[in-house]
Protein backbone atom coordinates (compact mmCIF):
# COMPACT_ATOMS: atom_id res chain seq x y z
CA MET A 1 2.31 -23.74 6.52
CA ALA A 2 4.22 -25.75 9.07
CA PRO A 3 6.45 -23.89 11.58
CA SER A 4 9.30 -26.16 10.57
CA GLN A 5 9.43 -24.47 7.16
CA PHE A 6 10.79 -21.29 8.63
CA ARG A 7 13.99 -20.19 10.30
CA VAL A 8 14.59 -16.93 12.09
CA LEU A 9 18.07 -15.39 12.17
CA THR A 10 19.01 -11.99 13.43
CA GLY A 11 18.15 -9.35 10.77
CA GLY A 12 16.31 -11.47 8.18
CA VAL A 13 13.94 -14.27 7.22
CA SER A 14 13.85 -17.03 4.65
CA MET A 15 12.26 -20.39 3.80
CA VAL A 16 14.33 -23.32 5.07
CA PRO A 17 14.02 -26.89 3.73
CA ARG A 18 14.89 -28.62 6.99
CA GLU A 19 13.00 -29.89 10.02
CA LYS A 20 13.26 -28.26 13.45
CA SER A 21 11.01 -29.37 16.26
CA HIS A 22 12.24 -27.73 19.46
CA SER A 23 9.92 -25.27 21.14
CA SER A 24 12.23 -22.28 20.82
CA PHE A 25 12.21 -22.58 17.07
CA LEU A 26 8.42 -22.64 17.06
CA VAL A 27 8.38 -19.38 18.94
CA SER A 28 10.94 -17.87 16.59
CA ALA A 29 9.02 -19.05 13.54
CA ARG A 30 5.91 -17.30 14.72
CA ARG A 31 7.85 -14.11 15.29
CA LEU A 32 9.36 -14.42 11.82
CA LEU A 33 6.15 -14.51 9.87
CA LEU A 34 4.61 -11.80 12.09
CA VAL A 35 7.46 -9.58 11.06
CA VAL A 36 7.09 -10.41 7.39
CA LEU A 37 3.38 -9.61 7.53
CA CYS A 38 3.87 -6.34 9.34
CA ILE A 39 6.43 -5.17 6.78
CA CYS A 40 3.72 -4.36 4.29
CA GLY A 41 0.97 -3.03 6.49
CA ILE A 42 -0.78 -6.37 6.80
CA VAL A 43 -1.08 -7.03 10.48
CA MET A 44 -3.96 -5.20 12.09
CA ASN A 45 -3.92 -3.89 15.64
CA ARG A 46 -7.50 -4.61 16.47
CA SER A 47 -9.28 -4.43 19.79
CA ALA A 48 -12.76 -5.08 21.13
CA SER A 49 -13.14 -1.39 21.96
CA THR A 50 -12.64 -0.30 18.37
CA GLN A 51 -14.01 -3.07 16.19
CA ASN A 52 -16.07 -6.12 17.07
CA ALA A 53 -16.40 -9.46 15.30
CA ALA A 54 -19.24 -8.20 13.18
CA GLY A 55 -17.09 -5.39 11.83
CA GLN A 56 -19.04 -2.68 13.67
CA ARG A 57 -17.11 0.30 15.02
CA SER A 58 -17.53 2.11 18.32
CA GLY A 59 -14.47 4.31 17.80
CA PRO A 60 -11.54 5.07 15.45
CA ILE A 61 -10.33 2.11 13.40
CA GLN A 62 -6.94 0.77 14.48
CA CYS A 63 -5.07 -1.10 11.76
CA ASP A 64 -1.66 -2.12 10.47
CA ILE A 65 1.25 -2.30 12.81
CA GLY A 66 3.51 -2.22 9.69
CA MET A 67 6.80 -3.45 11.14
CA SER A 68 9.98 -4.07 9.13
CA ARG A 69 11.56 -7.39 8.13
CA HIS A 70 14.70 -6.21 9.94
CA SER A 71 13.11 -6.39 13.37
CA LEU A 72 12.03 -9.51 15.28
CA HIS A 73 10.33 -7.68 18.20
CA PRO A 74 7.35 -5.38 17.64
CA ALA A 75 7.33 -2.18 19.74
CA ALA A 76 4.81 -2.41 21.49
CA LEU A 77 -15.12 14.68 11.35
CA LYS A 78 -17.79 16.29 10.74
CA SER A 79 -18.84 15.86 7.08
CA VAL A 80 -18.71 19.45 5.89
CA ALA A 81 -18.51 20.21 2.20
CA TYR A 82 -15.56 22.37 1.18
CA PRO A 83 -15.35 23.69 -2.35
CA LEU A 84 -12.59 22.19 -4.45
CA ALA A 85 -11.48 23.00 -7.94
CA SER A 86 -13.94 21.53 -10.38
CA ALA A 87 -13.17 18.04 -11.56
CA LYS A 88 -13.90 19.38 -15.06
CA SER A 89 -11.36 22.17 -14.83
CA SER A 90 -9.56 22.68 -18.14
CA SER A 91 -6.33 20.73 -18.54
CA PRO A 92 -3.10 22.10 -19.94
CA GLN A 93 -2.50 21.16 -23.52
CA ASP A 94 -0.38 18.21 -24.62
CA ALA A 95 -1.66 15.77 -22.06
CA PRO A 96 0.90 12.95 -21.43
CA ALA A 97 -0.30 9.59 -22.62
CA GLY A 98 -2.25 7.72 -19.94
CA MET A 99 -2.31 10.68 -17.52
CA VAL A 100 -5.05 13.04 -16.36
CA TRP A 101 -4.72 16.61 -15.09
CA ILE A 102 -5.42 17.13 -11.43
CA PRO A 103 -6.31 20.83 -10.97
CA SER A 104 -5.05 23.00 -8.13
CA GLY A 105 -7.26 23.22 -5.10
CA ARG A 106 -7.72 22.95 -1.36
CA PHE A 107 -9.10 20.08 0.72
CA TRP A 108 -9.24 18.72 4.25
CA MET A 109 -6.70 15.90 4.54
CA GLY A 110 -7.00 12.89 6.83
CA THR A 111 -9.80 11.02 8.59
CA ASN A 112 -11.14 10.75 12.13
CA HIS A 113 -11.31 6.96 11.69
CA MET A 114 -7.57 6.48 12.12
CA ASP A 115 -5.41 7.78 14.93
CA ASP A 116 -2.38 8.46 12.72
CA ALA A 117 -4.55 10.34 10.17
CA GLN A 118 -5.58 13.04 12.68
CA PRO A 119 -6.13 15.86 13.04
CA VAL A 120 -7.92 16.51 9.79
CA HIS A 121 -6.19 19.59 8.41
CA GLU A 122 -6.49 21.96 5.44
CA VAL A 123 -4.09 21.52 2.54
CA GLU A 124 -3.50 23.37 -0.69
CA ILE A 125 -2.22 21.51 -3.72
CA LYS A 126 -0.77 22.75 -6.98
CA GLY A 127 -1.99 21.10 -10.17
CA PHE A 128 -0.18 18.08 -11.59
CA TRP A 129 -0.53 15.13 -13.96
CA MET A 130 -1.30 11.69 -12.56
CA ASP A 131 -1.38 8.23 -14.14
CA ARG A 132 -4.97 7.26 -14.88
CA THR A 133 -4.33 3.79 -13.52
CA ASP A 134 -1.77 1.91 -11.49
CA VAL A 135 1.32 0.91 -13.43
CA THR A 136 0.48 -2.34 -15.17
CA ASN A 137 2.45 -5.53 -15.81
CA GLU A 138 2.91 -4.66 -19.50
CA GLU A 139 4.13 -1.14 -18.65
CA PHE A 140 6.57 -2.44 -16.09
CA ALA A 141 7.77 -5.07 -18.53
CA ARG A 142 8.67 -2.34 -21.06
CA PHE A 143 10.77 -0.67 -18.38
CA VAL A 144 12.53 -3.90 -17.55
CA THR A 145 13.17 -4.67 -21.19
CA ALA A 146 14.62 -1.19 -21.78
CA THR A 147 16.83 -1.11 -18.67
CA GLY A 148 17.46 -4.65 -17.50
CA TYR A 149 16.26 -3.63 -14.06
CA VAL A 150 15.93 -6.40 -11.44
CA THR A 151 13.45 -5.82 -8.65
CA ILE A 152 14.33 -6.29 -5.00
CA ALA A 153 12.09 -9.39 -4.78
CA GLU A 154 14.17 -10.98 -7.55
CA ARG A 155 17.53 -10.31 -5.90
CA PRO A 156 19.16 -12.76 -3.48
CA LEU A 157 19.43 -11.38 0.04
CA ASP A 158 22.67 -9.52 0.68
CA PRO A 159 24.85 -11.52 3.14
CA LYS A 160 26.24 -8.25 4.44
CA GLU A 161 22.76 -7.13 5.32
CA PHE A 162 21.77 -10.55 6.67
CA PRO A 163 25.04 -11.92 8.10
CA ASN A 164 23.42 -14.70 10.08
CA LEU A 165 21.73 -16.36 7.11
CA GLU A 166 23.36 -19.43 5.57
CA SER A 167 24.15 -19.38 1.86
CA ASP A 168 21.22 -21.64 0.96
CA GLU A 169 18.87 -19.27 2.80
CA LEU A 170 19.59 -16.21 0.67
CA ALA A 171 17.20 -17.09 -2.17
CA PRO A 172 14.94 -14.26 -3.23
CA GLY A 173 11.20 -14.26 -2.59
CA SER A 174 8.25 -12.20 -1.42
CA VAL A 175 5.09 -12.27 0.68
CA VAL A 176 1.95 -13.89 -0.76
CA PHE A 177 -1.61 -14.03 0.60
CA THR A 178 -2.60 -17.67 1.15
CA PRO A 179 -6.11 -18.02 2.59
CA PRO A 180 -6.72 -20.79 5.11
CA ALA A 181 -9.12 -23.63 4.38
CA ARG A 182 -11.50 -22.79 7.24
CA PRO A 183 -12.52 -19.93 9.47
CA ILE A 184 -9.84 -18.92 12.00
CA SER A 185 -9.22 -16.30 14.61
CA LEU A 186 -8.40 -12.92 13.16
CA GLU A 187 -5.87 -12.49 15.93
CA ASN A 188 -3.48 -14.89 14.12
CA PRO A 189 -2.35 -13.46 10.75
CA LEU A 190 0.34 -16.12 10.55
CA ALA A 191 -2.33 -18.40 9.12
CA TRP A 192 -2.94 -16.54 5.89
CA TRP A 193 0.44 -15.20 4.73
CA GLN A 194 3.50 -16.96 3.46
CA PHE A 195 6.97 -15.89 2.46
CA VAL A 196 7.31 -17.67 -0.89
CA ARG A 197 10.63 -18.27 -2.64
CA GLY A 198 10.44 -17.22 -6.26
CA ALA A 199 7.49 -14.87 -5.84
CA ASN A 200 8.05 -11.57 -7.63
CA TRP A 201 6.37 -9.29 -10.17
CA GLN A 202 6.67 -11.89 -12.96
CA HIS A 203 5.42 -14.69 -10.69
CA PRO A 204 2.96 -13.02 -8.36
CA ASP A 205 1.71 -16.19 -6.66
CA GLY A 206 5.07 -18.02 -6.66
CA PRO A 207 7.41 -19.65 -9.16
CA ASN A 208 4.59 -21.73 -10.78
CA SER A 209 2.57 -18.65 -11.66
CA ASP A 210 3.10 -16.21 -14.53
CA LEU A 211 1.58 -13.11 -16.18
CA ARG A 212 -0.25 -14.73 -19.10
CA GLY A 213 -3.51 -12.87 -19.57
CA LYS A 214 -2.56 -10.38 -16.85
CA GLU A 215 -0.93 -7.67 -18.93
CA LYS A 216 -3.54 -5.15 -17.78
CA TYR A 217 -3.29 -6.07 -14.13
CA PRO A 218 -1.37 -3.74 -11.78
CA VAL A 219 2.23 -4.82 -11.24
CA VAL A 220 2.82 -6.10 -7.68
CA HIS A 221 5.67 -7.25 -5.42
CA ILE A 222 7.11 -3.78 -5.97
CA ALA A 223 9.38 -2.32 -3.33
CA TRP A 224 9.70 1.45 -2.95
CA PRO A 225 13.12 1.64 -4.78
CA ASP A 226 11.59 -0.36 -7.66
CA ALA A 227 8.83 2.23 -8.01
CA ILE A 228 11.33 5.08 -7.86
CA ALA A 229 13.45 3.46 -10.59
CA TYR A 230 10.47 3.06 -12.91
CA ALA A 231 9.25 6.63 -12.30
CA LYS A 232 12.68 8.13 -13.14
CA TRP A 233 12.85 6.04 -16.32
CA ALA A 234 9.41 7.25 -17.30
CA GLY A 235 10.26 10.93 -16.59
CA LYS A 236 7.87 11.03 -13.66
CA ARG A 237 7.93 10.66 -9.87
CA LEU A 238 5.85 9.20 -7.06
CA PRO A 239 3.05 11.38 -5.71
CA THR A 240 3.31 12.96 -2.28
CA GLU A 241 0.80 11.65 0.23
CA ALA A 242 -1.09 14.95 0.01
CA GLU A 243 -1.22 14.88 -3.78
CA TRP A 244 -2.37 11.28 -3.72
CA GLU A 245 -5.26 11.94 -1.29
CA PHE A 246 -6.32 15.14 -3.07
CA ALA A 247 -6.45 13.29 -6.37
CA ALA A 248 -8.20 10.25 -4.86
CA ARG A 249 -11.04 12.37 -3.52
CA GLY A 250 -11.79 13.57 -7.04
CA GLY A 251 -13.44 16.80 -5.88
CA LEU A 252 -15.38 15.25 -2.99
CA ASP A 253 -14.14 16.77 0.27
CA ARG A 254 -14.48 15.18 3.72
CA GLN A 255 -16.18 12.08 2.41
CA ASN A 256 -15.53 8.63 3.81
CA TYR A 257 -14.88 7.04 0.40
CA VAL A 258 -13.59 8.04 -3.00
CA TRP A 259 -17.19 8.07 -4.26
CA GLY A 260 -19.03 9.57 -1.28
CA ASN A 261 -20.14 8.68 2.26
CA LYS A 262 -21.98 5.38 1.55
CA PHE A 263 -19.79 2.34 1.02
CA LYS A 264 -22.18 0.54 -1.31
CA PRO A 265 -24.51 3.14 -2.82
CA ASN A 266 -27.64 1.70 -4.44
CA GLY A 267 -26.27 -1.78 -3.73
CA LYS A 268 -23.39 -1.34 -6.14
CA TRP A 269 -19.75 -2.26 -5.44
CA LYS A 270 -17.47 0.67 -6.14
CA ALA A 271 -14.07 -0.91 -5.60
CA ASN A 272 -12.30 -4.25 -5.43
CA THR A 273 -12.42 -5.22 -1.76
CA PHE A 274 -13.01 -8.41 0.21
CA GLN A 275 -16.53 -9.88 0.67
CA GLY A 276 -17.49 -12.94 2.59
CA HIS A 277 -15.67 -14.20 5.66
CA PHE A 278 -12.14 -12.93 6.05
CA PRO A 279 -9.64 -14.47 5.42
CA ASP A 280 -10.84 -17.93 4.45
CA HIS A 281 -13.76 -17.26 2.02
CA ASN A 282 -14.08 -14.44 -0.47
CA THR A 283 -17.53 -14.62 -2.08
CA SER A 284 -16.30 -12.34 -4.93
CA GLU A 285 -19.52 -10.39 -4.96
CA ASP A 286 -17.68 -7.51 -6.57
CA GLY A 287 -16.61 -9.83 -9.36
CA TYR A 288 -13.04 -10.57 -8.19
CA ALA A 289 -11.59 -12.99 -5.68
CA GLY A 290 -8.14 -11.45 -6.07
CA ILE A 291 -6.61 -8.54 -7.93
CA ALA A 292 -8.69 -7.08 -10.76
CA PRO A 293 -7.44 -5.63 -14.03
CA VAL A 294 -6.96 -1.87 -13.83
CA ALA A 295 -10.02 0.25 -14.54
CA SER A 296 -12.46 -2.56 -13.68
CA PHE A 297 -14.50 -0.15 -11.57
CA GLU A 298 -15.75 3.39 -12.18
CA ALA A 299 -13.32 6.28 -12.24
CA ASN A 300 -13.49 9.02 -9.68
CA GLY A 301 -14.35 12.67 -10.37
CA TYR A 302 -10.89 13.34 -11.85
CA GLY A 303 -10.98 10.29 -14.13
CA LEU A 304 -8.63 8.19 -11.99
CA TYR A 305 -9.24 4.45 -11.53
CA ASP A 306 -8.64 2.23 -8.52
CA MET A 307 -7.87 4.90 -5.94
CA SER A 308 -9.60 2.60 -3.47
CA GLY A 309 -8.95 -1.14 -3.06
CA ASN A 310 -7.33 -3.50 -5.55
CA VAL A 311 -3.67 -2.86 -4.63
CA TRP A 312 -1.87 -0.59 -2.17
CA GLN A 313 0.07 2.28 -3.73
CA TRP A 314 3.45 3.68 -2.66
CA VAL A 315 3.81 7.44 -2.25
CA SER A 316 6.98 9.50 -1.71
CA ASP A 317 6.54 10.47 1.93
CA TRP A 318 8.34 9.05 4.91
CA TYR A 319 5.91 7.79 7.52
CA ARG A 320 5.52 9.50 10.89
CA SER A 321 2.50 8.79 13.09
CA ASP A 322 2.61 12.40 14.34
CA TYR A 323 3.09 14.14 11.01
CA TYR A 324 -0.46 15.44 10.68
CA ALA A 325 -0.16 16.90 14.19
CA GLN A 326 3.08 18.65 13.09
CA LEU A 327 1.37 20.14 10.01
CA SER A 328 -1.61 21.45 11.91
CA ARG A 329 0.32 22.72 14.91
CA ASN A 330 0.81 26.27 13.60
CA GLY A 331 -2.83 26.48 12.46
CA SER A 332 -1.96 27.70 9.00
CA LEU A 333 -2.73 26.26 5.59
CA ALA A 334 -0.29 23.52 4.51
CA ALA A 335 0.80 24.23 0.94
CA ASN A 336 2.05 21.30 -1.11
CA PRO A 337 3.48 19.33 1.86
CA GLU A 338 6.10 16.76 0.86
CA GLY A 339 6.13 14.76 4.05
CA PRO A 340 8.50 14.71 7.02
CA CYS A 341 12.25 14.64 6.67
CA ASP A 342 12.53 11.41 8.61
CA SER A 343 10.44 8.42 9.70
CA PHE A 344 9.12 7.48 13.11
CA ASP A 345 6.66 4.75 14.06
CA PRO A 346 6.07 4.42 17.83
CA GLN A 347 5.02 0.82 17.24
CA GLU A 348 8.52 0.10 15.88
CA PRO A 349 10.96 2.85 16.81
CA GLY A 350 14.14 3.04 14.79
CA VAL A 351 12.73 1.39 11.68
CA ARG A 352 12.16 3.68 8.67
CA LYS A 353 8.97 3.36 6.68
CA ARG A 354 7.25 4.93 3.71
CA VAL A 355 3.55 5.72 3.40
CA GLN A 356 1.20 3.53 1.34
CA LYS A 357 -2.31 4.60 0.32
CA GLY A 358 -5.57 3.20 -1.00
CA GLY A 359 -5.94 -0.20 0.61
CA SER A 360 -6.25 -3.41 -1.43
CA TYR A 361 -8.56 -6.27 -2.43
CA LEU A 362 -8.08 -7.72 1.05
CA CYS A 363 -9.59 -4.73 2.87
CA THR A 364 -12.87 -5.49 4.72
CA ASP A 365 -14.82 -4.00 7.56
CA GLN A 366 -14.25 -7.24 9.41
CA TYR A 367 -10.58 -6.50 9.71
CA CYS A 368 -9.50 -3.14 8.25
CA GLU A 369 -11.04 -0.34 6.21
CA ARG A 370 -8.02 1.34 4.72
CA TYR A 371 -9.72 1.82 1.38
CA MET A 372 -10.74 5.19 2.78
CA PRO A 373 -8.84 7.99 1.01
CA GLY A 374 -7.87 9.65 4.31
CA ALA A 375 -6.45 6.47 5.77
CA ARG A 376 -2.72 5.73 5.88
CA GLY A 377 -0.70 2.60 5.40
CA LYS A 378 3.02 2.17 6.07
CA GLY A 379 5.72 -0.30 5.13
CA ASP A 380 9.39 -1.15 4.92
CA PRO A 381 10.61 0.46 1.67
CA GLU A 382 12.61 -2.65 0.77
CA THR A 383 9.59 -5.00 0.79
CA GLY A 384 6.77 -5.71 -1.64
CA THR A 385 3.83 -8.06 -1.54
CA ASN A 386 1.27 -9.47 -3.97
CA HIS A 387 -1.13 -6.62 -3.14
CA LEU A 388 1.24 -3.65 -3.41
CA GLY A 389 1.87 -1.48 -6.52
CA PHE A 390 2.11 2.18 -7.47
CA ARG A 391 1.28 4.96 -9.92
CA CYS A 392 3.18 8.05 -10.92
CA VAL A 393 2.70 11.80 -11.30
CA ARG A 394 4.38 14.61 -13.19
CA GLU A 395 4.41 18.43 -12.94
CA GLN A 396 3.01 20.35 -15.85
CA TYR A 397 6.48 21.35 -17.03
CA ALA A 398 8.46 18.42 -15.72
CA ARG A 399 10.35 17.90 -18.95
CA ASN A 400 11.87 21.33 -18.75
CA LYS A 401 12.26 21.67 -14.98
CA GLY A 402 13.64 18.22 -14.26
CA GLN A 403 12.39 15.73 -11.70
CA ARG A 404 11.97 16.36 -8.00
CA THR A 405 14.42 14.32 -5.96
CA GLN A 406 12.98 11.72 -3.61
């Protein structure tokens, strides 16, 4: 991707079919793509003191700056078992199609591996229904057919929101992972991501790609408002961060992974993650070089698939790096927390973000390990990528009580 392909203008980004060679543009172009990457929790804030080249840790993992596309300048446990409700607890009758019952229970939320996921704190959750898998392409297509909904990635940029873009620079698009041809420094994420015009949920790799044979794949390039629109149409909602993590753990408390404390028990891959040398060579030892169809790996203790890896998942909460500290400050049990009332990220003050959970097929111990259930991602609500999707939840009596506002 040549720097001359990009143009930076205050408040936005786009692909530009013109040549620019002066040095100031080169600097701006680099800033541009850095911003685009950070939008979706892609760029990792790594340091020698926390993670070395071999992927070995000497302290908490530091990942994902997660900036917004609207900014051009980045701001600068003990493993103790705690009894949860049984994963085999009886479900209410009349199970909604494609959903599983998550029983009420308590757990310890967070992880000592991430600064913004500390302190680990006790949470109580009321039972709810959750989609067994991420929303798939065929499910999202039914929603679009029924409503005529157009996702944010398919909409031209609003000239009022991006007043400095020229008319030919307002074409819609999204962010696509594009691996380099050879090993490169992990300090330069500009080399493996591109903003691609025409990329959206129907064309996940760009305008020349389509969904043929991918009906059972998770829908991607979904911005937070897109997920909200689908959930309301389906009579559901997005899970809270606490609900999502409780469900992901599947009855296993204070474990590093959805399936336990060993990443690859008995030599078996348990989730769709990145193997090989990141980002240039994925050996696909787990069977997939990119996104996998939903339910390609074993379900967790509650019968949920893909709660680790494959694609990131939106939740309803605003992101605050200090939210866990707020919850634990009074020392009491947090009951059904719904997240903070506002967003604050010290790495990018003034830019609002929503929480993302679960990691994706690009997660690796060489770069980031956010496939841990206690880990947190963050991103600009208006931006999707080709490794970001969602799933929905519903209260037991949602049809009679109405939907929670988000």
